[in-house]
Amino acid sequence: MEKDLSYYMNLKYKIEIIEDTEEGGYALRHPELNGCITCAETIEEGLKNLEDAKKAWIQACIEDGVEIPEPDDNNFSGQLRLRMPKSLHRELSMNADKEGISMNQYIIYLLSKSVGRVQS
């Protein structure tokens, strides 16, 4: 299959919407397409502008022979099945009870802390 403008325009790229709280309006961008960004007064207008920006961005890449990244198609459900020793299960459950939260919340806290998302 030839990867032409139509091919890339039909791919589902992520859309990031950033509200401008100081001056009003919104900035919108496709994070996978470095530099593909637009601004608008409303989200609806911004989505239309972003589609135009995406088209111009892709056309420029095709003309210049620049590689165009495709969307990351990893779908993460946020769920994980995990087997653990009964003794660890018991310890986690007891610690969660001490904190007054569910074991699921406690495990998420520990994992987040481990990867640096939560400050001690």
Short mmCIF file of C-alpha atoms in Angstrom, two decimals:
data_model
loop_
_atom_site.label_atom_id
_atom_site.label_comp_id
_atom_site.label_asym_id
_atom_site.label_seq_id
_atom_site.Cartn_x
_atom_site.Cartn_y
_atom_site.Cartn_z
CA MET A 1 0.00 0.00 0.00
CA GLU A 2 1.35 3.41 -0.95
CA LYS A 3 1.59 5.74 2.01
CA ASP A 4 0.29 8.94 0.47
CA LEU A 5 -1.49 11.97 1.93
CA SER A 6 -4.80 10.11 2.05
CA TYR A 7 -3.21 7.22 3.96
CA TYR A 8 -1.80 9.49 6.68
CA MET A 9 -4.90 11.69 6.90
CA ASN A 10 -6.98 8.61 7.74
CA LEU A 11 -4.75 7.57 10.63
CA LYS A 12 -6.03 8.35 14.13
CA TYR A 13 -3.37 10.55 15.71
CA LYS A 14 -3.72 11.61 19.35
CA ILE A 15 -5.04 15.11 19.91
CA GLU A 16 -3.85 17.21 22.82
CA ILE A 17 -5.94 20.25 23.80
CA ILE A 18 -4.39 22.90 26.02
CA GLU A 19 -6.59 25.69 27.39
CA ASP A 20 -4.99 29.15 27.43
CA THR A 21 -6.16 30.37 30.83
CA GLU A 22 -4.44 33.75 30.49
CA GLU A 23 -5.59 34.94 27.06
CA GLY A 24 -8.45 32.55 26.33
CA GLY A 25 -8.84 30.03 23.57
CA TYR A 26 -7.04 26.78 23.04
CA ALA A 27 -3.88 25.31 21.56
CA LEU A 28 -4.28 21.94 19.89
CA ARG A 29 -1.61 19.58 18.63
CA HIS A 30 -0.82 16.08 17.46
CA PRO A 31 1.99 15.00 19.82
CA GLU A 32 3.28 12.35 17.39
CA LEU A 33 3.67 14.98 14.64
CA ASN A 34 6.37 17.23 16.07
CA GLY A 35 5.41 20.85 15.42
CA CYS A 36 1.88 20.17 14.16
CA ILE A 37 0.02 22.71 16.31
CA THR A 38 -2.70 25.32 15.97
CA CYS A 39 -4.67 27.77 18.08
CA ALA A 40 -8.35 28.74 18.14
CA GLU A 41 -11.00 30.47 20.21
CA THR A 42 -13.10 27.29 20.56
CA ILE A 43 -12.32 23.60 20.61
CA GLU A 44 -14.56 23.01 17.57
CA GLU A 45 -12.69 25.65 15.57
CA GLY A 46 -9.40 24.25 16.85
CA LEU A 47 -10.25 20.74 15.66
CA LYS A 48 -10.95 22.06 12.15
CA ASN A 49 -7.73 24.08 12.20
CA LEU A 50 -5.77 21.08 13.46
CA GLU A 51 -7.04 18.97 10.55
CA ASP A 52 -5.77 21.66 8.15
CA ALA A 53 -2.46 21.86 10.02
CA LYS A 54 -2.11 18.07 9.89
CA LYS A 55 -2.69 18.09 6.13
CA ALA A 56 -0.13 20.85 5.55
CA TRP A 57 2.36 19.16 7.90
CA ILE A 58 2.05 15.79 6.14
CA GLN A 59 2.21 17.36 2.66
CA ALA A 60 5.42 19.19 3.59
CA CYS A 61 6.97 15.96 4.90
CA ILE A 62 6.03 14.06 1.74
CA GLU A 63 7.45 16.81 -0.48
CA ASP A 64 10.68 17.00 1.53
CA GLY A 65 11.06 13.23 1.88
CA VAL A 66 10.82 13.41 5.67
CA GLU A 67 9.67 10.26 7.47
CA ILE A 68 6.16 10.61 8.90
CA PRO A 69 5.56 8.83 12.21
CA GLU A 70 2.45 6.72 12.54
CA PRO A 71 0.25 6.83 15.65
CA ASP A 72 1.17 4.68 18.59
CA ASP A 73 -1.49 1.97 18.47
CA ASN A 74 -0.80 0.51 21.90
CA ASN A 75 -4.08 0.25 23.72
CA PHE A 76 -3.59 -0.01 27.44
CA SER A 77 -6.60 -1.08 29.47
CA GLY A 78 -5.18 -0.07 32.83
CA GLN A 79 -5.83 -3.58 34.11
CA LEU A 80 -3.27 -6.18 35.11
CA ARG A 81 -3.72 -9.70 36.45
CA LEU A 82 -1.04 -10.55 38.93
CA ARG A 83 -0.25 -13.67 40.92
CA MET A 84 1.70 -13.25 44.14
CA PRO A 85 2.63 -15.27 47.20
CA LYS A 86 -0.10 -15.46 49.84
CA SER A 87 2.23 -13.87 52.39
CA LEU A 88 2.72 -10.78 50.16
CA HIS A 89 -1.01 -10.59 49.50
CA ARG A 90 -1.66 -10.64 53.25
CA GLU A 91 0.98 -7.96 53.95
CA LEU A 92 -0.35 -5.66 51.22
CA SER A 93 -3.90 -6.12 52.47
CA MET A 94 -2.92 -5.34 56.06
CA ASN A 95 -0.98 -2.20 55.01
CA ALA A 96 -3.90 -1.01 52.89
CA ASP A 97 -6.24 -1.47 55.87
CA LYS A 98 -3.87 0.59 58.05
CA GLU A 99 -3.98 3.39 55.47
CA GLY A 100 -7.76 3.13 55.19
CA ILE A 101 -7.69 2.52 51.42
CA SER A 102 -8.37 -0.40 49.14
CA MET A 103 -5.57 -2.81 48.35
CA ASN A 104 -5.84 -1.75 44.70
CA GLN A 105 -5.27 1.92 45.65
CA TYR A 106 -2.38 0.92 47.90
CA ILE A 107 -0.66 -1.08 45.17
CA ILE A 108 -1.11 1.79 42.69
CA TYR A 109 0.43 4.13 45.27
CA LEU A 110 3.44 1.81 45.74
CA LEU A 111 3.95 1.39 42.01
CA SER A 112 3.64 5.14 41.38
CA LYS A 113 6.13 5.84 44.14
CA SER A 114 8.50 3.29 42.63
CA VAL A 115 8.47 4.90 39.18
CA GLY A 116 8.77 8.42 40.59
CA ARG A 117 5.21 9.71 40.14
CA VAL A 118 4.58 10.17 43.86
CA GLN A 119 6.90 12.05 46.21
CA SER A 120 7.58 10.42 49.56
#
